Tab-separated table of C-alpha atoms in Angstrom:
chain	number	residue	atom	x	y	z
A	1	MET	CA	-215.682	209.718	-34.602
A	2	THR	CA	-218.774	211.072	-35.094
A	3	VAL	CA	-220.146	213.561	-37.482
A	4	LEU	CA	-220.606	215.740	-34.664
A	5	ARG	CA	-217.956	215.643	-33.704
A	6	ALA	CA	-215.689	216.211	-36.264
A	7	LEU	CA	-218.707	219.573	-37.311
A	8	LEU	CA	-217.172	220.539	-33.514
A	9	ARG	CA	-213.612	220.453	-34.508
A	10	ARG	CA	-214.428	221.972	-37.777
A	11	ALA	CA	-215.931	225.007	-35.987
A	12	ARG	CA	-212.807	225.491	-33.560
A	13	GLY	CA	-210.298	226.103	-36.107
A	14	THR	CA	-208.086	223.484	-34.910
A	15	ASP	CA	-206.862	223.223	-38.499
A	16	PRO	CA	-206.831	226.567	-40.046
A	17	VAL	CA	-205.967	225.530	-44.161
A	18	LEU	CA	-209.334	223.144	-43.613
A	19	ALA	CA	-211.245	225.170	-42.020
A	20	ALA	CA	-211.130	227.252	-44.880
A	21	TYR	CA	-211.310	224.892	-47.382
A	22	ASP	CA	-213.910	223.236	-45.779
A	23	ALA	CA	-216.082	226.979	-45.699
A	24	GLY	CA	-215.313	227.818	-49.089
A	25	ARG	CA	-216.935	224.495	-50.688
A	26	SER	CA	-219.830	224.386	-53.184
A	27	THR	CA	-222.353	222.260	-51.330
A	28	PRO	CA	-224.218	223.131	-47.848
A	29	HIS	CA	-224.266	218.934	-47.731
A	30	ARG	CA	-220.632	218.410	-45.415
A	31	PRO	CA	-220.458	214.948	-43.552
A	32	GLY	CA	-216.608	214.595	-44.110
A	33	ILE	CA	-214.068	216.976	-45.813
A	34	CYS	CA	-215.111	215.011	-48.862
A	35	ASN	CA	-217.931	213.802	-49.442
A	36	ALA	CA	-217.418	210.567	-51.973
A	37	PRO	CA	-217.706	207.641	-49.463
A	38	PHE	CA	-220.988	209.864	-48.595
A	39	THR	CA	-222.411	209.638	-51.995
A	40	ASN	CA	-220.472	207.806	-54.952
A	41	LEU	CA	-219.616	204.221	-55.906
A	42	TYR	CA	-216.717	203.669	-58.468
A	43	PHE	CA	-216.498	200.374	-60.326
A	44	SER	CA	-213.621	199.237	-61.794
A	45	ALA	CA	-213.803	197.196	-64.414
A	46	ALA	CA	-211.737	194.144	-62.724
A	47	GLY	CA	-214.421	194.672	-60.293
A	48	LYS	CA	-212.274	196.902	-57.923
A	49	VAL	CA	-214.553	199.536	-55.765
A	50	GLY	CA	-213.970	202.811	-54.425
A	51	PRO	CA	-215.753	205.991	-53.601
A	52	CYS	CA	-212.787	207.541	-56.293
A	53	TRP	CA	-210.275	206.294	-58.436
A	54	ASN	CA	-207.851	207.464	-56.196
A	55	GLN	CA	-209.272	204.586	-53.675
A	56	LEU	CA	-209.811	201.621	-55.620
A	57	ASP	CA	-206.592	199.993	-54.415
A	58	ASP	CA	-206.613	200.875	-50.283
A	59	LEU	CA	-210.047	200.231	-49.955
A	60	GLY	CA	-209.662	196.592	-50.716
A	61	GLU	CA	-213.527	196.109	-51.715
A	62	ARG	CA	-214.445	194.316	-54.987
A	63	TRP	CA	-217.950	193.493	-56.657
A	64	SER	CA	-219.180	190.145	-57.071
A	65	PRO	CA	-222.394	188.281	-57.665
A	66	HIS	CA	-221.856	187.233	-54.044
A	67	HIS	CA	-220.686	190.324	-53.324
A	68	SER	CA	-223.147	193.286	-54.227
A	69	ILE	CA	-223.216	197.222	-54.021
A	70	ARG	CA	-225.608	196.817	-50.779
A	71	ASP	CA	-223.081	194.467	-49.357
A	72	ILE	CA	-220.512	197.082	-50.048
A	73	TRP	CA	-221.752	200.308	-49.179
A	74	THR	CA	-222.930	199.384	-45.761
A	75	GLY	CA	-219.742	197.231	-45.449
A	76	GLY	CA	-216.594	198.151	-42.841
A	77	PRO	CA	-214.277	199.365	-45.353
A	78	PHE	CA	-216.475	202.473	-46.540
A	79	SER	CA	-217.839	202.961	-42.595
A	80	ALA	CA	-214.185	203.218	-41.519
A	81	LEU	CA	-213.270	206.146	-44.503
A	82	ARG	CA	-216.759	207.756	-44.034
A	83	GLU	CA	-215.552	208.270	-40.111
A	84	ALA	CA	-212.013	209.581	-41.259
A	85	LEU	CA	-212.969	211.702	-43.444
A	86	ALA	CA	-216.172	213.233	-40.638
A	87	ASP	CA	-212.369	213.838	-38.303
A	88	GLN	CA	-210.751	215.597	-41.538
A	89	ARG	CA	-208.233	212.150	-41.566
A	90	PHE	CA	-206.874	211.407	-45.033
A	91	PRO	CA	-206.174	208.196	-44.803
A	92	GLY	CA	-203.827	206.440	-47.258
A	93	PRO	CA	-204.262	207.954	-51.235
A	94	CYS	CA	-206.906	210.750	-49.726
A	95	GLY	CA	-203.309	212.308	-48.599
A	96	ARG	CA	-203.118	213.385	-52.259
A	97	CYS	CA	-206.592	215.934	-51.923
A	98	LEU	CA	-205.022	217.291	-48.729
A	99	HIS	CA	-201.827	217.906	-50.205
A	100	ASP	CA	-203.473	219.723	-53.294
A	101	ILE	CA	-205.784	221.272	-50.718
A	102	GLU	CA	-202.591	222.752	-48.819
A	103	SER	CA	-201.204	223.813	-51.646
A	104	GLY	CA	-204.016	225.966	-52.778
A	105	VAL	CA	-205.260	223.624	-55.804
A	106	ALA	CA	-208.926	222.280	-55.874
A	107	PRO	CA	-208.482	218.705	-55.436
A	108	LEU	CA	-210.057	215.440	-56.467
A	109	ALA	CA	-212.390	215.433	-53.481
A	110	ALA	CA	-214.416	218.806	-54.889
A	111	ILE	CA	-215.905	217.067	-57.877
A	112	TYR	CA	-218.323	215.377	-55.586
A	113	ASP	CA	-219.357	218.549	-53.444
A	114	ARG	CA	-222.954	218.200	-54.961
A	115	GLU	CA	-226.253	220.362	-54.146
A	116	PRO	CA	-228.239	217.188	-53.859
A	117	GLU	CA	-228.594	215.859	-50.342
A	118	ILE	CA	-226.902	213.219	-49.159
A	119	ILE	CA	-229.069	209.953	-48.083
A	120	GLU	CA	-228.396	206.233	-47.007
A	121	TRP	CA	-227.354	204.997	-50.644
A	122	PRO	CA	-225.259	206.164	-53.229
A	123	THR	CA	-226.445	209.266	-55.135
A	124	SER	CA	-223.606	208.719	-57.732
A	125	LEU	CA	-222.272	206.188	-59.643
A	126	GLU	CA	-218.951	206.399	-61.830
A	127	LEU	CA	-218.668	202.818	-64.365
A	128	GLU	CA	-215.867	201.413	-65.688
A	129	LEU	CA	-217.407	198.347	-66.566
A	130	SER	CA	-215.050	196.534	-69.123
A	131	ASN	CA	-211.466	197.267	-70.774
A	132	LEU	CA	-213.068	197.065	-74.288
A	133	CYS	CA	-211.233	199.630	-76.308
A	134	ASN	CA	-210.483	200.019	-80.063
A	135	PHE	CA	-207.494	202.540	-79.355
A	136	GLU	CA	-204.095	201.884	-77.752
A	137	CYS	CA	-203.527	205.331	-76.096
A	138	VAL	CA	-199.542	205.654	-75.419
A	139	MET	CA	-200.597	206.878	-71.698
A	140	CYS	CA	-202.906	204.039	-71.027
A	141	THR	CA	-202.885	200.320	-69.821
A	142	GLY	CA	-204.346	197.032	-70.246
A	143	GLU	CA	-207.247	198.139	-67.496
A	144	LEU	CA	-208.605	200.671	-69.542
A	145	SER	CA	-207.832	198.869	-72.836
A	146	SER	CA	-208.222	195.343	-74.369
A	147	LYS	CA	-205.904	195.854	-76.948
A	148	ILE	CA	-203.116	197.191	-75.256
A	149	ARG	CA	-203.627	193.899	-72.863
A	150	ARG	CA	-203.128	191.918	-75.773
A	151	ASN	CA	-200.834	193.504	-78.189
A	152	ARG	CA	-198.883	195.591	-75.377
A	153	GLU	CA	-198.569	193.762	-71.879
A	154	HIS	CA	-199.153	190.261	-73.761
A	155	LEU	CA	-201.582	189.168	-71.111
A	156	PRO	CA	-204.677	187.163	-71.587
A	157	PRO	CA	-208.365	188.967	-71.275
A	158	LEU	CA	-209.057	191.145	-68.071
A	159	ASP	CA	-211.792	188.644	-65.728
A	160	VAL	CA	-214.526	191.149	-65.894
A	161	PRO	CA	-216.731	190.108	-63.268
A	162	TYR	CA	-219.833	192.298	-64.104
A	163	ASP	CA	-223.116	190.052	-65.435
A	164	ASP	CA	-226.544	190.939	-65.870
A	165	SER	CA	-227.169	190.698	-61.547
A	166	PHE	CA	-225.176	193.615	-61.647
A	167	VAL	CA	-227.390	195.646	-64.000
A	168	ASP	CA	-230.389	194.655	-61.822
A	169	GLN	CA	-228.468	196.053	-58.788
A	170	VAL	CA	-228.103	199.126	-60.531
A	171	ALA	CA	-231.534	199.473	-61.067
A	172	GLU	CA	-232.203	199.473	-57.517
A	173	LEU	CA	-230.739	202.666	-57.190
A	174	ILE	CA	-231.881	204.517	-60.197
A	175	PRO	CA	-234.833	206.104	-58.806
A	176	THR	CA	-232.565	207.734	-56.335
A	177	LEU	CA	-229.557	208.389	-58.275
A	178	GLN	CA	-228.198	211.663	-59.499
A	179	GLN	CA	-225.639	211.209	-61.992
A	180	VAL	CA	-224.394	208.367	-63.844
A	181	ARG	CA	-221.276	208.388	-65.238
A	182	PHE	CA	-219.873	205.460	-67.795
A	183	SER	CA	-215.941	205.523	-69.110
A	184	GLY	CA	-212.809	202.825	-69.022
A	185	GLY	CA	-212.127	201.654	-72.093
A	186	GLU	CA	-214.643	202.430	-74.835
A	187	PRO	CA	-217.802	202.462	-73.084
A	188	LEU	CA	-220.022	202.995	-76.216
A	189	LEU	CA	-218.694	199.699	-77.208
A	190	HIS	CA	-219.989	197.754	-74.164
A	191	PRO	CA	-222.693	195.797	-74.020
A	192	ILE	CA	-223.183	196.241	-70.134
A	193	MET	CA	-222.992	200.182	-70.243
A	194	HIS	CA	-226.338	200.071	-73.180
A	195	LYS	CA	-228.068	197.309	-71.264
A	196	ILE	CA	-228.261	199.680	-67.701
A	197	CYS	CA	-229.035	202.674	-70.136
A	198	ASP	CA	-232.248	200.856	-71.392
A	199	ARG	CA	-232.993	200.274	-67.483
A	200	ILE	CA	-232.294	204.485	-67.053
A	201	ILE	CA	-234.657	205.237	-69.943
A	202	GLU	CA	-237.489	203.098	-68.736
A	203	LEU	CA	-237.079	204.057	-64.855
A	204	ARG	CA	-235.826	207.144	-65.271
A	205	PRO	CA	-235.772	209.527	-68.582
A	206	ASP	CA	-234.980	212.573	-66.963
A	207	LEU	CA	-231.871	211.243	-65.647
A	208	ARG	CA	-228.724	212.479	-67.923
A	209	ILE	CA	-225.996	209.888	-68.593
A	210	ASP	CA	-222.242	211.149	-68.720
A	211	VAL	CA	-219.900	209.076	-71.390
A	212	SER	CA	-216.061	209.917	-71.300
A	213	THR	CA	-215.648	208.255	-75.111
A	214	ASN	CA	-212.715	208.150	-77.555
A	215	GLY	CA	-215.348	209.794	-79.998
A	216	SER	CA	-214.756	207.084	-82.682
A	217	THR	CA	-218.024	205.120	-82.221
A	218	LEU	CA	-220.760	206.611	-83.620
A	219	ASN	CA	-223.251	203.456	-85.060
A	220	ASP	CA	-226.939	203.059	-85.225
A	221	ARG	CA	-226.798	201.575	-81.755
A	222	VAL	CA	-224.929	204.845	-80.515
A	223	ARG	CA	-227.535	206.447	-82.415
A	224	ARG	CA	-230.554	205.452	-81.152
A	225	LEU	CA	-229.016	205.675	-77.056
A	226	LEU	CA	-228.619	209.107	-78.228
A	227	GLU	CA	-232.262	209.831	-79.676
A	228	ARG	CA	-233.757	208.104	-76.597
A	229	ALA	CA	-231.679	209.697	-73.591
A	230	THR	CA	-230.414	212.794	-72.136
A	231	VAL	CA	-226.712	211.906	-72.813
A	232	GLN	CA	-223.501	214.337	-72.117
A	233	ILE	CA	-220.865	213.429	-74.145
A	234	ASN	CA	-216.850	214.026	-73.116
A	235	ILE	CA	-214.588	213.495	-75.653
A	236	SER	CA	-211.335	212.817	-74.928
A	237	PHE	CA	-209.073	214.809	-77.357
A	238	GLU	CA	-205.476	216.484	-76.446
A	239	SER	CA	-204.078	217.924	-80.003
A	240	LEU	CA	-204.789	219.749	-82.981
A	241	ARG	CA	-202.017	218.290	-84.759
A	242	PRO	CA	-203.054	215.134	-86.418
A	243	GLU	CA	-200.247	212.937	-86.557
A	244	ARG	CA	-199.526	213.782	-83.190
A	245	TYR	CA	-202.954	212.988	-81.953
A	246	GLU	CA	-202.839	209.570	-84.052
A	247	ALA	CA	-199.728	208.811	-82.455
A	248	ILE	CA	-200.909	208.933	-78.839
A	249	ARG	CA	-204.384	207.715	-79.928
A	250	ILE	CA	-202.941	204.784	-81.847
A	251	GLY	CA	-205.916	203.500	-83.855
A	252	SER	CA	-207.743	206.911	-84.056
A	253	ASP	CA	-208.588	209.028	-87.236
A	254	HIS	CA	-208.072	212.576	-86.427
A	255	ALA	CA	-210.830	214.226	-89.137
A	256	ARG	CA	-212.830	211.561	-88.507
A	257	LEU	CA	-213.265	212.884	-84.366
A	258	LEU	CA	-213.938	216.357	-85.752
A	259	ALA	CA	-216.446	215.221	-87.756
A	260	ASN	CA	-217.929	212.873	-85.043
A	261	ILE	CA	-217.716	216.204	-82.488
A	262	GLU	CA	-220.327	217.700	-84.605
A	263	THR	CA	-222.877	214.894	-85.306
A	264	PHE	CA	-222.656	214.113	-81.534
A	265	ARG	CA	-223.552	217.474	-81.067
A	266	GLU	CA	-226.389	217.220	-83.472
A	267	LEU	CA	-227.903	214.370	-81.902
A	268	VAL	CA	-227.503	214.901	-78.292
A	269	LYS	CA	-229.061	218.654	-78.495
A	270	PRO	CA	-233.238	217.525	-78.857
A	271	ASN	CA	-232.695	216.310	-75.497
A	272	GLY	CA	-231.330	218.714	-73.783
A	273	GLY	CA	-227.492	216.421	-74.127
A	274	LEU	CA	-223.893	218.116	-74.352
A	275	VAL	CA	-220.952	217.670	-75.537
A	276	THR	CA	-217.441	218.695	-73.737
A	277	ILE	CA	-213.705	217.687	-74.183
A	278	ASN	CA	-211.182	216.696	-71.863
A	279	THR	CA	-208.000	216.865	-72.292
A	280	ASN	CA	-204.559	215.340	-71.223
A	281	PRO	CA	-201.516	217.912	-70.875
A	282	MET	CA	-198.578	215.886	-70.982
A	283	ARG	CA	-195.107	216.338	-71.808
A	284	GLU	CA	-196.002	216.176	-75.664
A	285	THR	CA	-199.022	218.296	-75.423
A	286	TRP	CA	-198.739	221.087	-72.749
A	287	SER	CA	-197.973	223.123	-75.253
A	288	GLU	CA	-201.238	222.660	-77.428
A	289	MET	CA	-202.947	223.625	-74.448
A	290	ALA	CA	-203.648	227.192	-74.634
A	291	ASP	CA	-204.646	226.583	-78.511
A	292	ILE	CA	-207.412	224.039	-77.051
A	293	VAL	CA	-208.791	226.511	-74.804
A	294	ARG	CA	-209.451	228.710	-78.076
A	295	PHE	CA	-210.780	225.185	-80.149
A	296	CYS	CA	-213.525	225.073	-77.402
A	297	ASP	CA	-213.878	228.578	-76.894
A	298	GLU	CA	-214.766	229.239	-80.666
A	299	ARG	CA	-216.956	226.274	-80.797
A	300	ASP	CA	-219.002	226.670	-77.424
A	301	LEU	CA	-217.447	223.237	-76.024
A	302	HIS	CA	-216.674	222.961	-72.193
A	303	LEU	CA	-213.485	222.148	-71.376
A	304	SER	CA	-211.953	219.900	-68.666
A	305	PHE	CA	-208.440	219.012	-67.906
A	306	ASN	CA	-207.778	215.900	-66.623
A	307	THR	CA	-204.125	215.528	-64.053
A	308	VAL	CA	-202.029	212.890	-65.780
A	309	ILE	CA	-199.651	210.833	-63.293
A	310	LYS	CA	-198.776	207.523	-64.650
A	311	PRO	CA	-197.144	206.887	-66.716
A	312	ALA	CA	-194.622	208.821	-65.478
A	313	GLU	CA	-192.482	209.592	-67.868
A	314	MET	CA	-195.617	211.668	-69.791
A	315	SER	CA	-196.155	213.350	-66.875
A	316	LEU	CA	-195.213	216.716	-66.514
A	317	GLN	CA	-195.401	216.167	-62.632
A	318	THR	CA	-191.908	214.679	-62.546
A	319	LEU	CA	-190.019	216.984	-64.526
A	320	PRO	CA	-187.337	218.659	-62.777
A	321	ALA	CA	-187.853	222.567	-61.806
A	322	ASP	CA	-185.993	224.517	-64.332
A	323	GLU	CA	-188.324	222.741	-66.887
A	324	LEU	CA	-191.632	222.987	-65.155
A	325	GLU	CA	-190.453	226.721	-64.700
A	326	ALA	CA	-190.125	227.951	-68.340
A	327	ILE	CA	-193.939	225.521	-68.910
A	328	HIS	CA	-195.539	227.419	-66.409
A	329	ALA	CA	-194.236	230.892	-67.439
A	330	THR	CA	-195.253	230.101	-70.509
A	331	ILE	CA	-198.487	228.795	-69.924
A	332	ALA	CA	-199.137	231.591	-67.485
A	333	ALA	CA	-198.453	234.392	-70.256
A	334	GLU	CA	-201.502	233.229	-72.150
A	335	ARG	CA	-204.598	235.712	-72.400
A	336	PHE	CA	-208.191	234.380	-73.757
A	337	ASP	CA	-211.357	236.202	-74.433
A	338	ASP	CA	-213.677	235.720	-71.639
A	339	GLU	CA	-216.963	236.727	-74.509
A	340	ALA	CA	-215.646	234.404	-77.155
A	341	SER	CA	-218.773	231.991	-75.939
A	342	SER	CA	-220.984	231.118	-72.907
A	343	ALA	CA	-218.466	228.196	-72.558
A	344	ALA	CA	-215.565	230.763	-71.940
A	345	PRO	CA	-215.795	231.512	-68.937
A	346	TRP	CA	-215.717	228.103	-67.717
A	347	ASN	CA	-212.842	226.756	-70.052
A	348	HIS	CA	-210.912	229.957	-68.634
A	349	ALA	CA	-211.482	228.788	-64.772
A	350	GLN	CA	-210.514	225.528	-65.490
A	351	TRP	CA	-207.166	226.665	-67.201
A	352	ALA	CA	-206.916	228.510	-64.163
A	353	ASN	CA	-206.663	225.454	-62.017
A	354	PHE	CA	-204.514	223.604	-64.647
A	355	LEU	CA	-201.920	226.488	-64.139
A	356	GLU	CA	-202.250	226.103	-60.615
A	357	GLN	CA	-201.933	222.020	-60.479
A	358	VAL	CA	-198.845	223.023	-62.487
A	359	ARG	CA	-197.027	225.716	-59.836
A	360	THR	CA	-197.739	223.417	-57.277
A	361	TRP	CA	-195.505	220.524	-58.926
A	362	LEU	CA	-193.013	223.579	-59.642
A	363	ASP	CA	-192.929	224.217	-56.053
A	364	ASP	CA	-192.658	220.508	-55.567
A	365	ALA	CA	-189.885	219.904	-58.023
A	366	ARG	CA	-187.869	222.994	-56.300
A	367	GLY	CA	-187.329	220.669	-53.310
A	368	ARG	CA	-186.887	217.105	-54.763
A	369	PRO	CA	-184.112	215.656	-57.379
A	370	VAL	CA	-185.823	213.955	-60.817
A	371	PRO	CA	-187.104	210.589	-59.910
A	372	VAL	CA	-184.601	208.472	-60.901
A	373	GLY	CA	-185.751	206.374	-64.109
A	374	VAL	CA	-187.513	209.539	-65.472
A	375	ARG	CA	-186.304	211.004	-68.469
A	376	ALA	CA	-186.772	214.821	-68.416
A	377	ARG	CA	-187.385	215.784	-71.766
A	378	SER	CA	-189.406	219.845	-73.076
């Protein structure tokens, strides 16, 4: 299907729910119901490539020195996915976004609706370039933590394919990039991240670098990066209780994290950088989520909520209906002060979406039994 044909189909309103979602999107650039395969490349530590993390396995693409970024971007799998989304079809894992749209919850696709025009090359990169990590978080896996892979999974080191030729290929895209995001493992420990950042500083010092981090690494190399570039530091943090936080993020130090948050803020501020908090609502942490909102409001920190699906025994999604109903009632009763800080309105909008996500899971749970093997707990 051509993009024109898809636009005509949407204009006829054959699916009112999708038509309403499409009309309310925050971007004027809409070649498909999801813009990810038109704008973004997501690279996993094992070399898998997709338009988002949700499509890493199904798409079947892998980067190697012999299968370049250009080959992947212009190849058949990406082209087929673009065609499907232009026709408002949701192949494979894209069905998760369709489910969210139909449930009234903001889908993963929404984060790829951006203002910059769509060009022939990707304008956004999400880079998990190594699983090197100094933590063993209970909700993580060896694909994103070298310590888990060695100590918990008892597997050999992950075969990570990225080399200097990958850095050169990324550098070719830097002049037209709008966003670069590093995650996976602990990116501030990854030598290849620093190599790419050096090229960004050389070629596009105006380009903001986003780094998702556990907040523990603040050495001289990191300080030099923050002094030379515009960096948004996204710190993963889900408990104000030291013993709970350190039990979830094995190898962490709660007091050190709180001190590092303030130091990161001081370091990024001169170059227009930002520190934000990413939090993980799980069975063990959901009761603290409102306090995390207030923590961020008080410190003028922007907040976002991750969606924890795996492991199933830690996810809210797999709880039975009666427990989800109680959780939903508790969090729906929370109230916040919109005037607390400039970040507060943003944080409260993220809270509202989290509340809607729990409501959707509750609706689903009312129509299904508790999954076999999942231990429900408060």
